[in-house]
Amino acid sequence: MSESELTEIYNPVKILIIDDDKVIADILKDLALMDEQERSVSVCYDGAEAISMIKNESFDLIITDLIMPNIGGLDVLKHAKKKDPDTLVIIVTGYASLETAIAAVREGAYDYIMKPCKMGEIKIVINRASDKIKLNRENKELTRKLKEVYQELMLLNNRKHKSEKIKSLNFFSSGMAGLHHLYNDSMPDNYIDKLQALSSLMEKGLLTESEFKTFKNHYLNLLSSEK
């Protein structure tokens, strides 16, 4: 695996926290950074600003309040998923209802947290989301490498079939089934003997003069390349 590929997999998880209550937003930031060095956390206190940030940057995880002035959490969720379907979005709200929960799930929310909630519970959800993001990165890289290996195998397989097809082309007489021994790698690389065998086949009428010249040139080229 190249250095750039490793860097992509182990890049810090980029988190965006959105809440119009600055105290709550800062608490969520502290929780996101707690006991974890591989995270980068940005905070904003307005839905419109959040959407602008999402358009200009890529985030792995977004934690947003549901009810905010002008633009709420569901709109942030929609914009985030439109920008990148792989982005995980956690909705946090003190105005929980079955309706909003269903709407959030339909829009692709990763989780839905109701206030008041224990800080430990939020921390668990954030850690679980971060683990999922890292696992998704590794799975993507594994899938990419499997595709590369598959393509290489297909290329080798095509080359093999092409080589076998060339060897089996019937550009010589139909009665020359025994010519395959001329390609047998177990035989000594004695081109003189092979040319004599070709000459004998031509004398028996199993090989035309043109076909004999083709094989002769082939072996002479091999002999020349070994010098």
mmCIF file with all atom_site columns, C-alpha atoms in Angstrom:
data_model
loop_
_atom_site.group_PDB
_atom_site.id
_atom_site.type_symbol
_atom_site.label_atom_id
_atom_site.label_alt_id
_atom_site.label_comp_id
_atom_site.label_asym_id
_atom_site.label_entity_id
_atom_site.label_seq_id
_atom_site.pdbx_PDB_ins_code
_atom_site.Cartn_x
_atom_site.Cartn_y
_atom_site.Cartn_z
_atom_site.occupancy
_atom_site.B_iso_or_equiv
_atom_site.pdbx_formal_charge
_atom_site.auth_seq_id
_atom_site.auth_comp_id
_atom_site.auth_asym_id
_atom_site.auth_atom_id
_atom_site.pdbx_PDB_model_num
ATOM 1   C CA . MET A 1 1   ? 0.000   0.000   0.000   1.00 0.00 ? 1   MET A CA 1
ATOM 2   C CA . SER A 1 2   ? 1.401   3.388   -0.981  1.00 0.00 ? 2   SER A CA 1
ATOM 3   C CA . GLU A 1 3   ? 1.986   6.225   1.484   1.00 0.00 ? 3   GLU A CA 1
ATOM 4   C CA . SER A 1 4   ? -0.860  8.280   -0.025  1.00 0.00 ? 4   SER A CA 1
ATOM 5   C CA . GLU A 1 5   ? -3.273  5.359   0.314   1.00 0.00 ? 5   GLU A CA 1
ATOM 6   C CA . LEU A 1 6   ? -2.288  4.863   3.944   1.00 0.00 ? 6   LEU A CA 1
ATOM 7   C CA . THR A 1 7   ? -2.719  8.593   4.572   1.00 0.00 ? 7   THR A CA 1
ATOM 8   C CA . GLU A 1 8   ? -6.243  8.509   3.136   1.00 0.00 ? 8   GLU A CA 1
ATOM 9   C CA . ILE A 1 9   ? -7.282  5.603   5.351   1.00 0.00 ? 9   ILE A CA 1
ATOM 10  C CA . TYR A 1 10  ? -5.790  7.010   8.538   1.00 0.00 ? 10  TYR A CA 1
ATOM 11  C CA . ASN A 1 11  ? -6.681  10.669  8.024   1.00 0.00 ? 11  ASN A CA 1
ATOM 12  C CA . PRO A 1 12  ? -8.357  12.214  11.069  1.00 0.00 ? 12  PRO A CA 1
ATOM 13  C CA . VAL A 1 13  ? -12.134 11.813  11.117  1.00 0.00 ? 13  VAL A CA 1
ATOM 14  C CA . LYS A 1 14  ? -13.505 15.263  10.190  1.00 0.00 ? 14  LYS A CA 1
ATOM 15  C CA . ILE A 1 15  ? -16.425 16.276  12.383  1.00 0.00 ? 15  ILE A CA 1
ATOM 16  C CA . LEU A 1 16  ? -18.731 19.304  12.100  1.00 0.00 ? 16  LEU A CA 1
ATOM 17  C CA . ILE A 1 17  ? -20.832 20.249  15.135  1.00 0.00 ? 17  ILE A CA 1
ATOM 18  C CA . ILE A 1 18  ? -23.802 22.611  14.672  1.00 0.00 ? 18  ILE A CA 1
ATOM 19  C CA . ASP A 1 19  ? -25.866 24.081  17.491  1.00 0.00 ? 19  ASP A CA 1
ATOM 20  C CA . ASP A 1 20  ? -27.191 27.587  18.029  1.00 0.00 ? 20  ASP A CA 1
ATOM 21  C CA . ASP A 1 21  ? -26.523 27.096  21.744  1.00 0.00 ? 21  ASP A CA 1
ATOM 22  C CA . LYS A 1 22  ? -22.777 27.774  22.020  1.00 0.00 ? 22  LYS A CA 1
ATOM 23  C CA . VAL A 1 23  ? -22.498 26.064  25.397  1.00 0.00 ? 23  VAL A CA 1
ATOM 24  C CA . ILE A 1 24  ? -23.938 22.802  24.042  1.00 0.00 ? 24  ILE A CA 1
ATOM 25  C CA . ALA A 1 25  ? -21.868 23.059  20.851  1.00 0.00 ? 25  ALA A CA 1
ATOM 26  C CA . ASP A 1 26  ? -18.653 23.438  22.848  1.00 0.00 ? 26  ASP A CA 1
ATOM 27  C CA . ILE A 1 27  ? -19.595 20.534  25.140  1.00 0.00 ? 27  ILE A CA 1
ATOM 28  C CA . LEU A 1 28  ? -20.190 18.329  22.086  1.00 0.00 ? 28  LEU A CA 1
ATOM 29  C CA . LYS A 1 29  ? -16.798 19.386  20.736  1.00 0.00 ? 29  LYS A CA 1
ATOM 30  C CA . ASP A 1 30  ? -15.092 18.385  23.992  1.00 0.00 ? 30  ASP A CA 1
ATOM 31  C CA . LEU A 1 31  ? -16.869 15.026  23.923  1.00 0.00 ? 31  LEU A CA 1
ATOM 32  C CA . ALA A 1 32  ? -15.842 14.429  20.298  1.00 0.00 ? 32  ALA A CA 1
ATOM 33  C CA . LEU A 1 33  ? -12.186 15.107  21.101  1.00 0.00 ? 33  LEU A CA 1
ATOM 34  C CA . MET A 1 34  ? -12.124 13.176  24.368  1.00 0.00 ? 34  MET A CA 1
ATOM 35  C CA . ASP A 1 35  ? -9.819  10.117  24.393  1.00 0.00 ? 35  ASP A CA 1
ATOM 36  C CA . GLU A 1 36  ? -9.338  10.334  20.651  1.00 0.00 ? 36  GLU A CA 1
ATOM 37  C CA . GLN A 1 37  ? -6.413  11.850  18.759  1.00 0.00 ? 37  GLN A CA 1
ATOM 38  C CA . GLU A 1 38  ? -7.527  11.025  15.207  1.00 0.00 ? 38  GLU A CA 1
ATOM 39  C CA . ARG A 1 39  ? -10.337 13.557  14.949  1.00 0.00 ? 39  ARG A CA 1
ATOM 40  C CA . SER A 1 40  ? -10.600 17.073  13.589  1.00 0.00 ? 40  SER A CA 1
ATOM 41  C CA . VAL A 1 41  ? -13.580 19.036  14.927  1.00 0.00 ? 41  VAL A CA 1
ATOM 42  C CA . SER A 1 42  ? -15.136 22.224  13.550  1.00 0.00 ? 42  SER A CA 1
ATOM 43  C CA . VAL A 1 43  ? -17.991 24.088  15.246  1.00 0.00 ? 43  VAL A CA 1
ATOM 44  C CA . CYS A 1 44  ? -20.585 26.538  13.948  1.00 0.00 ? 44  CYS A CA 1
ATOM 45  C CA . TYR A 1 45  ? -23.667 28.030  15.579  1.00 0.00 ? 45  TYR A CA 1
ATOM 46  C CA . ASP A 1 46  ? -25.938 28.585  12.584  1.00 0.00 ? 46  ASP A CA 1
ATOM 47  C CA . GLY A 1 47  ? -27.602 26.280  10.044  1.00 0.00 ? 47  GLY A CA 1
ATOM 48  C CA . ALA A 1 48  ? -26.904 28.557  7.069   1.00 0.00 ? 48  ALA A CA 1
ATOM 49  C CA . GLU A 1 49  ? -23.219 28.772  7.976   1.00 0.00 ? 49  GLU A CA 1
ATOM 50  C CA . ALA A 1 50  ? -23.156 24.992  8.346   1.00 0.00 ? 50  ALA A CA 1
ATOM 51  C CA . ILE A 1 51  ? -24.536 24.459  4.832   1.00 0.00 ? 51  ILE A CA 1
ATOM 52  C CA . SER A 1 52  ? -21.942 26.865  3.446   1.00 0.00 ? 52  SER A CA 1
ATOM 53  C CA . MET A 1 53  ? -19.181 24.911  5.199   1.00 0.00 ? 53  MET A CA 1
ATOM 54  C CA . ILE A 1 54  ? -20.558 21.612  3.913   1.00 0.00 ? 54  ILE A CA 1
ATOM 55  C CA . LYS A 1 55  ? -20.496 22.945  0.328   1.00 0.00 ? 55  LYS A CA 1
ATOM 56  C CA . ASN A 1 56  ? -16.849 24.017  0.638   1.00 0.00 ? 56  ASN A CA 1
ATOM 57  C CA . GLU A 1 57  ? -15.451 21.189  2.766   1.00 0.00 ? 57  GLU A CA 1
ATOM 58  C CA . SER A 1 58  ? -15.847 17.450  3.207   1.00 0.00 ? 58  SER A CA 1
ATOM 59  C CA . PHE A 1 59  ? -16.933 16.100  6.579   1.00 0.00 ? 59  PHE A CA 1
ATOM 60  C CA . ASP A 1 60  ? -17.086 12.491  7.687   1.00 0.00 ? 60  ASP A CA 1
ATOM 61  C CA . LEU A 1 61  ? -19.467 13.112  10.586  1.00 0.00 ? 61  LEU A CA 1
ATOM 62  C CA . ILE A 1 62  ? -21.952 15.921  11.276  1.00 0.00 ? 62  ILE A CA 1
ATOM 63  C CA . ILE A 1 63  ? -23.647 16.413  14.638  1.00 0.00 ? 63  ILE A CA 1
ATOM 64  C CA . THR A 1 64  ? -26.471 18.921  14.365  1.00 0.00 ? 64  THR A CA 1
ATOM 65  C CA . ASP A 1 65  ? -29.244 20.328  16.511  1.00 0.00 ? 65  ASP A CA 1
ATOM 66  C CA . LEU A 1 66  ? -32.689 19.784  15.024  1.00 0.00 ? 66  LEU A CA 1
ATOM 67  C CA . ILE A 1 67  ? -34.369 23.107  15.802  1.00 0.00 ? 67  ILE A CA 1
ATOM 68  C CA . MET A 1 68  ? -32.379 26.225  14.853  1.00 0.00 ? 68  MET A CA 1
ATOM 69  C CA . PRO A 1 69  ? -33.386 29.669  13.507  1.00 0.00 ? 69  PRO A CA 1
ATOM 70  C CA . ASN A 1 70  ? -33.991 29.835  9.723   1.00 0.00 ? 70  ASN A CA 1
ATOM 71  C CA . ILE A 1 71  ? -32.320 26.556  8.760   1.00 0.00 ? 71  ILE A CA 1
ATOM 72  C CA . GLY A 1 72  ? -32.806 23.488  10.942  1.00 0.00 ? 72  GLY A CA 1
ATOM 73  C CA . GLY A 1 73  ? -31.078 20.143  11.326  1.00 0.00 ? 73  GLY A CA 1
ATOM 74  C CA . LEU A 1 74  ? -33.166 18.315  8.712   1.00 0.00 ? 74  LEU A CA 1
ATOM 75  C CA . ASP A 1 75  ? -32.096 20.833  6.037   1.00 0.00 ? 75  ASP A CA 1
ATOM 76  C CA . VAL A 1 76  ? -28.472 20.398  7.113   1.00 0.00 ? 76  VAL A CA 1
ATOM 77  C CA . LEU A 1 77  ? -28.958 16.633  6.880   1.00 0.00 ? 77  LEU A CA 1
ATOM 78  C CA . LYS A 1 78  ? -30.377 16.880  3.335   1.00 0.00 ? 78  LYS A CA 1
ATOM 79  C CA . HIS A 1 79  ? -27.517 19.090  2.117   1.00 0.00 ? 79  HIS A CA 1
ATOM 80  C CA . ALA A 1 80  ? -24.903 16.850  3.738   1.00 0.00 ? 80  ALA A CA 1
ATOM 81  C CA . LYS A 1 81  ? -26.307 13.701  2.139   1.00 0.00 ? 81  LYS A CA 1
ATOM 82  C CA . LYS A 1 82  ? -26.609 15.399  -1.231  1.00 0.00 ? 82  LYS A CA 1
ATOM 83  C CA . LYS A 1 83  ? -22.963 16.468  -1.061  1.00 0.00 ? 83  LYS A CA 1
ATOM 84  C CA . ASP A 1 84  ? -21.721 13.055  0.096   1.00 0.00 ? 84  ASP A CA 1
ATOM 85  C CA . PRO A 1 85  ? -24.053 10.101  0.802   1.00 0.00 ? 85  PRO A CA 1
ATOM 86  C CA . ASP A 1 86  ? -21.326 8.515   2.957   1.00 0.00 ? 86  ASP A CA 1
ATOM 87  C CA . THR A 1 87  ? -21.364 11.371  5.464   1.00 0.00 ? 87  THR A CA 1
ATOM 88  C CA . LEU A 1 88  ? -22.835 10.261  8.786   1.00 0.00 ? 88  LEU A CA 1
ATOM 89  C CA . VAL A 1 89  ? -25.259 12.695  10.430  1.00 0.00 ? 89  VAL A CA 1
ATOM 90  C CA . ILE A 1 90  ? -26.376 12.599  14.063  1.00 0.00 ? 90  ILE A CA 1
ATOM 91  C CA . ILE A 1 91  ? -29.456 14.625  14.994  1.00 0.00 ? 91  ILE A CA 1
ATOM 92  C CA . VAL A 1 92  ? -29.588 16.006  18.544  1.00 0.00 ? 92  VAL A CA 1
ATOM 93  C CA . THR A 1 93  ? -32.838 17.575  19.741  1.00 0.00 ? 93  THR A CA 1
ATOM 94  C CA . GLY A 1 94  ? -34.800 18.603  22.785  1.00 0.00 ? 94  GLY A CA 1
ATOM 95  C CA . TYR A 1 95  ? -38.009 18.619  20.737  1.00 0.00 ? 95  TYR A CA 1
ATOM 96  C CA . ALA A 1 96  ? -38.195 14.959  19.919  1.00 0.00 ? 96  ALA A CA 1
ATOM 97  C CA . SER A 1 97  ? -41.262 13.529  18.266  1.00 0.00 ? 97  SER A CA 1
ATOM 98  C CA . LEU A 1 98  ? -42.069 10.414  16.304  1.00 0.00 ? 98  LEU A CA 1
ATOM 99  C CA . GLU A 1 99  ? -42.602 12.558  13.223  1.00 0.00 ? 99  GLU A CA 1
ATOM 100 C CA . THR A 1 100 ? -39.196 14.214  13.292  1.00 0.00 ? 100 THR A CA 1
ATOM 101 C CA . ALA A 1 101 ? -37.500 10.921  14.134  1.00 0.00 ? 101 ALA A CA 1
ATOM 102 C CA . ILE A 1 102 ? -39.109 9.227   11.123  1.00 0.00 ? 102 ILE A CA 1
ATOM 103 C CA . ALA A 1 103 ? -38.223 12.208  8.886   1.00 0.00 ? 103 ALA A CA 1
ATOM 104 C CA . ALA A 1 104 ? -34.597 12.100  10.043  1.00 0.00 ? 104 ALA A CA 1
ATOM 105 C CA . VAL A 1 105 ? -34.329 8.368   9.376   1.00 0.00 ? 105 VAL A CA 1
ATOM 106 C CA . ARG A 1 106 ? -35.886 8.765   5.933   1.00 0.00 ? 106 ARG A CA 1
ATOM 107 C CA . GLU A 1 107 ? -33.348 11.449  5.065   1.00 0.00 ? 107 GLU A CA 1
ATOM 108 C CA . GLY A 1 108 ? -30.532 9.110   6.079   1.00 0.00 ? 108 GLY A CA 1
ATOM 109 C CA . ALA A 1 109 ? -29.650 10.169  9.633   1.00 0.00 ? 109 ALA A CA 1
ATOM 110 C CA . TYR A 1 110 ? -27.158 7.841   11.277  1.00 0.00 ? 110 TYR A CA 1
ATOM 111 C CA . ASP A 1 111 ? -28.610 8.377   14.767  1.00 0.00 ? 111 ASP A CA 1
ATOM 112 C CA . TYR A 1 112 ? -31.196 10.456  16.603  1.00 0.00 ? 112 TYR A CA 1
ATOM 113 C CA . ILE A 1 113 ? -30.391 11.623  20.151  1.00 0.00 ? 113 ILE A CA 1
ATOM 114 C CA . MET A 1 114 ? -33.003 13.149  22.436  1.00 0.00 ? 114 MET A CA 1
ATOM 115 C CA . LYS A 1 115 ? -32.226 15.782  25.030  1.00 0.00 ? 115 LYS A CA 1
ATOM 116 C CA . PRO A 1 116 ? -31.731 15.666  27.920  1.00 0.00 ? 116 PRO A CA 1
ATOM 117 C CA . CYS A 1 117 ? -29.208 12.868  27.544  1.00 0.00 ? 117 CYS A CA 1
ATOM 118 C CA . LYS A 1 118 ? -26.177 11.666  29.410  1.00 0.00 ? 118 LYS A CA 1
ATOM 119 C CA . MET A 1 119 ? -22.834 12.880  28.090  1.00 0.00 ? 119 MET A CA 1
ATOM 120 C CA . GLY A 1 120 ? -21.577 9.304   28.173  1.00 0.00 ? 120 GLY A CA 1
ATOM 121 C CA . GLU A 1 121 ? -24.334 8.235   25.802  1.00 0.00 ? 121 GLU A CA 1
ATOM 122 C CA . ILE A 1 122 ? -23.422 10.924  23.275  1.00 0.00 ? 122 ILE A CA 1
ATOM 123 C CA . LYS A 1 123 ? -19.764 9.943   23.540  1.00 0.00 ? 123 LYS A CA 1
ATOM 124 C CA . ILE A 1 124 ? -20.649 6.310   22.786  1.00 0.00 ? 124 ILE A CA 1
ATOM 125 C CA . VAL A 1 125 ? -22.643 7.327   19.684  1.00 0.00 ? 125 VAL A CA 1
ATOM 126 C CA . ILE A 1 126 ? -19.774 9.533   18.426  1.00 0.00 ? 126 ILE A CA 1
ATOM 127 C CA . ASN A 1 127 ? -17.221 6.756   18.994  1.00 0.00 ? 127 ASN A CA 1
ATOM 128 C CA . ARG A 1 128 ? -19.430 4.239   17.203  1.00 0.00 ? 128 ARG A CA 1
ATOM 129 C CA . ALA A 1 129 ? -19.863 6.592   14.248  1.00 0.00 ? 129 ALA A CA 1
ATOM 130 C CA . SER A 1 130 ? -16.093 7.219   14.072  1.00 0.00 ? 130 SER A CA 1
ATOM 131 C CA . ASP A 1 131 ? -15.408 3.472   14.070  1.00 0.00 ? 131 ASP A CA 1
ATOM 132 C CA . LYS A 1 132 ? -17.918 3.025   11.238  1.00 0.00 ? 132 LYS A CA 1
ATOM 133 C CA . ILE A 1 133 ? -16.218 5.773   9.210   1.00 0.00 ? 133 ILE A CA 1
ATOM 134 C CA . LYS A 1 134 ? -12.806 4.146   9.602   1.00 0.00 ? 134 LYS A CA 1
ATOM 135 C CA . LEU A 1 135 ? -14.217 0.731   8.713   1.00 0.00 ? 135 LEU A CA 1
ATOM 136 C CA . ASN A 1 136 ? -15.872 2.184   5.594   1.00 0.00 ? 136 ASN A CA 1
ATOM 137 C CA . ARG A 1 137 ? -12.531 3.682   4.523   1.00 0.00 ? 137 ARG A CA 1
ATOM 138 C CA . GLU A 1 138 ? -10.775 0.332   4.941   1.00 0.00 ? 138 GLU A CA 1
ATOM 139 C CA . ASN A 1 139 ? -13.551 -1.473  3.069   1.00 0.00 ? 139 ASN A CA 1
ATOM 140 C CA . LYS A 1 140 ? -13.309 1.004   0.185   1.00 0.00 ? 140 LYS A CA 1
ATOM 141 C CA . GLU A 1 141 ? -9.562  0.496   -0.026  1.00 0.00 ? 141 GLU A CA 1
ATOM 142 C CA . LEU A 1 142 ? -9.971  -3.282  0.111   1.00 0.00 ? 142 LEU A CA 1
ATOM 143 C CA . THR A 1 143 ? -12.610 -3.144  -2.639  1.00 0.00 ? 143 THR A CA 1
ATOM 144 C CA . ARG A 1 144 ? -10.318 -0.975  -4.776  1.00 0.00 ? 144 ARG A CA 1
ATOM 145 C CA . LYS A 1 145 ? -7.447  -3.424  -4.355  1.00 0.00 ? 145 LYS A CA 1
ATOM 146 C CA . LEU A 1 146 ? -9.664  -6.409  -5.112  1.00 0.00 ? 146 LEU A CA 1
ATOM 147 C CA . LYS A 1 147 ? -10.781 -4.707  -8.332  1.00 0.00 ? 147 LYS A CA 1
ATOM 148 C CA . GLU A 1 148 ? -7.145  -4.113  -9.279  1.00 0.00 ? 148 GLU A CA 1
ATOM 149 C CA . VAL A 1 149 ? -6.256  -7.758  -8.616  1.00 0.00 ? 149 VAL A CA 1
ATOM 150 C CA . TYR A 1 150 ? -9.303  -8.911  -10.599 1.00 0.00 ? 150 TYR A CA 1
ATOM 151 C CA . GLN A 1 151 ? -8.327  -6.714  -13.546 1.00 0.00 ? 151 GLN A CA 1
ATOM 152 C CA . GLU A 1 152 ? -4.757  -8.032  -13.436 1.00 0.00 ? 152 GLU A CA 1
ATOM 153 C CA . LEU A 1 153 ? -6.016  -11.626 -13.349 1.00 0.00 ? 153 LEU A CA 1
ATOM 154 C CA . MET A 1 154 ? -8.346  -10.952 -16.276 1.00 0.00 ? 154 MET A CA 1
ATOM 155 C CA . LEU A 1 155 ? -5.478  -9.402  -18.229 1.00 0.00 ? 155 LEU A CA 1
ATOM 156 C CA . LEU A 1 156 ? -3.228  -12.389 -17.521 1.00 0.00 ? 156 LEU A CA 1
ATOM 157 C CA . ASN A 1 157 ? -6.050  -14.754 -18.412 1.00 0.00 ? 157 ASN A CA 1
ATOM 158 C CA . ASN A 1 158 ? -6.656  -12.947 -21.720 1.00 0.00 ? 158 ASN A CA 1
ATOM 159 C CA . ARG A 1 159 ? -2.955  -13.073 -22.512 1.00 0.00 ? 159 ARG A CA 1
ATOM 160 C CA . LYS A 1 160 ? -2.883  -16.779 -21.748 1.00 0.00 ? 160 LYS A CA 1
ATOM 161 C CA . HIS A 1 161 ? -5.859  -17.501 -23.992 1.00 0.00 ? 161 HIS A CA 1
ATOM 162 C CA . LYS A 1 162 ? -4.388  -15.315 -26.718 1.00 0.00 ? 162 LYS A CA 1
ATOM 163 C CA . SER A 1 163 ? -1.103  -17.205 -26.506 1.00 0.00 ? 163 SER A CA 1
ATOM 164 C CA . GLU A 1 164 ? -2.885  -20.563 -26.609 1.00 0.00 ? 164 GLU A CA 1
ATOM 165 C CA . LYS A 1 165 ? -4.954  -19.398 -29.553 1.00 0.00 ? 165 LYS A CA 1
ATOM 166 C CA . ILE A 1 166 ? -1.848  -18.367 -31.477 1.00 0.00 ? 166 ILE A CA 1
ATOM 167 C CA . LYS A 1 167 ? -0.275  -21.776 -30.836 1.00 0.00 ? 167 LYS A CA 1
ATOM 168 C CA . SER A 1 168 ? -3.405  -23.589 -31.966 1.00 0.00 ? 168 SER A CA 1
ATOM 169 C CA . LEU A 1 169 ? -4.023  -21.531 -35.138 1.00 0.00 ? 169 LEU A CA 1
ATOM 170 C CA . ASN A 1 170 ? -4.357  -23.866 -38.072 1.00 0.00 ? 170 ASN A CA 1
ATOM 171 C CA . PHE A 1 171 ? -2.100  -21.991 -40.442 1.00 0.00 ? 171 PHE A CA 1
ATOM 172 C CA . PHE A 1 172 ? -0.325  -25.268 -41.202 1.00 0.00 ? 172 PHE A CA 1
ATOM 173 C CA . SER A 1 173 ? -1.575  -28.461 -42.854 1.00 0.00 ? 173 SER A CA 1
ATOM 174 C CA . SER A 1 174 ? -4.504  -30.290 -41.246 1.00 0.00 ? 174 SER A CA 1
ATOM 175 C CA . GLY A 1 175 ? -2.432  -33.466 -40.803 1.00 0.00 ? 175 GLY A CA 1
ATOM 176 C CA . MET A 1 176 ? 0.156   -31.796 -38.554 1.00 0.00 ? 176 MET A CA 1
ATOM 177 C CA . ALA A 1 177 ? -1.234  -32.680 -35.131 1.00 0.00 ? 177 ALA A CA 1
ATOM 178 C CA . GLY A 1 178 ? 2.268   -33.603 -33.983 1.00 0.00 ? 178 GLY A CA 1
ATOM 179 C CA . LEU A 1 179 ? 3.643   -30.089 -34.366 1.00 0.00 ? 179 LEU A CA 1
ATOM 180 C CA . HIS A 1 180 ? 2.782   -29.230 -30.757 1.00 0.00 ? 180 HIS A CA 1
ATOM 181 C CA . HIS A 1 181 ? 5.983   -30.995 -29.674 1.00 0.00 ? 181 HIS A CA 1
ATOM 182 C CA . LEU A 1 182 ? 7.976   -28.177 -31.298 1.00 0.00 ? 182 LEU A CA 1
ATOM 183 C CA . TYR A 1 183 ? 6.673   -25.881 -28.524 1.00 0.00 ? 183 TYR A CA 1
ATOM 184 C CA . ASN A 1 184 ? 7.294   -28.377 -25.750 1.00 0.00 ? 184 ASN A CA 1
ATOM 185 C CA . ASP A 1 185 ? 9.565   -26.688 -23.196 1.00 0.00 ? 185 ASP A CA 1
ATOM 186 C CA . SER A 1 186 ? 10.698  -30.095 -21.894 1.00 0.00 ? 186 SER A CA 1
ATOM 187 C CA . MET A 1 187 ? 12.572  -30.775 -25.137 1.00 0.00 ? 187 MET A CA 1
ATOM 188 C CA . PRO A 1 188 ? 16.216  -29.666 -25.459 1.00 0.00 ? 188 PRO A CA 1
ATOM 189 C CA . ASP A 1 189 ? 16.595  -26.231 -27.020 1.00 0.00 ? 189 ASP A CA 1
ATOM 190 C CA . ASN A 1 190 ? 18.342  -27.701 -30.056 1.00 0.00 ? 190 ASN A CA 1
ATOM 191 C CA . TYR A 1 191 ? 17.068  -25.573 -32.907 1.00 0.00 ? 191 TYR A CA 1
ATOM 192 C CA . ILE A 1 192 ? 18.992  -27.637 -35.504 1.00 0.00 ? 192 ILE A CA 1
ATOM 193 C CA . ASP A 1 193 ? 17.079  -30.769 -34.477 1.00 0.00 ? 193 ASP A CA 1
ATOM 194 C CA . LYS A 1 194 ? 13.832  -28.868 -34.582 1.00 0.00 ? 194 LYS A CA 1
ATOM 195 C CA . LEU A 1 195 ? 14.584  -27.511 -38.056 1.00 0.00 ? 195 LEU A CA 1
ATOM 196 C CA . GLN A 1 196 ? 15.446  -31.014 -39.207 1.00 0.00 ? 196 GLN A CA 1
ATOM 197 C CA . ALA A 1 197 ? 12.116  -32.224 -37.836 1.00 0.00 ? 197 ALA A CA 1
ATOM 198 C CA . LEU A 1 198 ? 10.379  -29.476 -39.765 1.00 0.00 ? 198 LEU A CA 1
ATOM 199 C CA . SER A 1 199 ? 12.257  -30.449 -42.924 1.00 0.00 ? 199 SER A CA 1
ATOM 200 C CA . SER A 1 200 ? 11.181  -34.062 -42.466 1.00 0.00 ? 200 SER A CA 1
ATOM 201 C CA . LEU A 1 201 ? 7.530   -33.003 -42.099 1.00 0.00 ? 201 LEU A CA 1
ATOM 202 C CA . MET A 1 202 ? 7.803   -30.949 -45.273 1.00 0.00 ? 202 MET A CA 1
ATOM 203 C CA . GLU A 1 203 ? 9.294   -33.887 -47.151 1.00 0.00 ? 203 GLU A CA 1
ATOM 204 C CA . LYS A 1 204 ? 6.363   -36.053 -46.027 1.00 0.00 ? 204 LYS A CA 1
ATOM 205 C CA . GLY A 1 205 ? 3.951   -33.485 -47.388 1.00 0.00 ? 205 GLY A CA 1
ATOM 206 C CA . LEU A 1 206 ? 2.671   -32.549 -43.936 1.00 0.00 ? 206 LEU A CA 1
ATOM 207 C CA . LEU A 1 207 ? 4.148   -29.059 -44.159 1.00 0.00 ? 207 LEU A CA 1
ATOM 208 C CA . THR A 1 208 ? 4.212   -26.660 -47.088 1.00 0.00 ? 208 THR A CA 1
ATOM 209 C CA . GLU A 1 209 ? 7.346   -24.773 -48.030 1.00 0.00 ? 209 GLU A CA 1
ATOM 210 C CA . SER A 1 210 ? 5.761   -21.504 -46.882 1.00 0.00 ? 210 SER A CA 1
ATOM 211 C CA . GLU A 1 211 ? 4.875   -23.047 -43.521 1.00 0.00 ? 211 GLU A CA 1
ATOM 212 C CA . PHE A 1 212 ? 8.390   -24.442 -43.179 1.00 0.00 ? 212 PHE A CA 1
ATOM 213 C CA . LYS A 1 213 ? 9.856   -20.960 -43.755 1.00 0.00 ? 213 LYS A CA 1
ATOM 214 C CA . THR A 1 214 ? 7.537   -19.487 -41.113 1.00 0.00 ? 214 THR A CA 1
ATOM 215 C CA . PHE A 1 215 ? 8.683   -21.953 -38.481 1.00 0.00 ? 215 PHE A CA 1
ATOM 216 C CA . LYS A 1 216 ? 12.326  -21.701 -39.589 1.00 0.00 ? 216 LYS A CA 1
ATOM 217 C CA . ASN A 1 217 ? 12.303  -17.912 -39.242 1.00 0.00 ? 217 ASN A CA 1
ATOM 218 C CA . HIS A 1 218 ? 10.712  -18.283 -35.809 1.00 0.00 ? 218 HIS A CA 1
ATOM 219 C CA . TYR A 1 219 ? 13.508  -20.510 -34.530 1.00 0.00 ? 219 TYR A CA 1
ATOM 220 C CA . LEU A 1 220 ? 16.243  -18.476 -36.196 1.00 0.00 ? 220 LEU A CA 1
ATOM 221 C CA . ASN A 1 221 ? 14.898  -15.362 -34.454 1.00 0.00 ? 221 ASN A CA 1
ATOM 222 C CA . LEU A 1 222 ? 14.931  -17.185 -31.127 1.00 0.00 ? 222 LEU A CA 1
ATOM 223 C CA . LEU A 1 223 ? 18.476  -18.325 -31.747 1.00 0.00 ? 223 LEU A CA 1
ATOM 224 C CA . SER A 1 224 ? 19.542  -14.810 -32.691 1.00 0.00 ? 224 SER A CA 1
ATOM 225 C CA . SER A 1 225 ? 17.961  -13.265 -29.569 1.00 0.00 ? 225 SER A CA 1
ATOM 226 C CA . GLU A 1 226 ? 19.932  -15.635 -27.317 1.00 0.00 ? 226 GLU A CA 1
ATOM 227 C CA . LYS A 1 227 ? 23.285  -14.538 -28.644 1.00 0.00 ? 227 LYS A CA 1
#
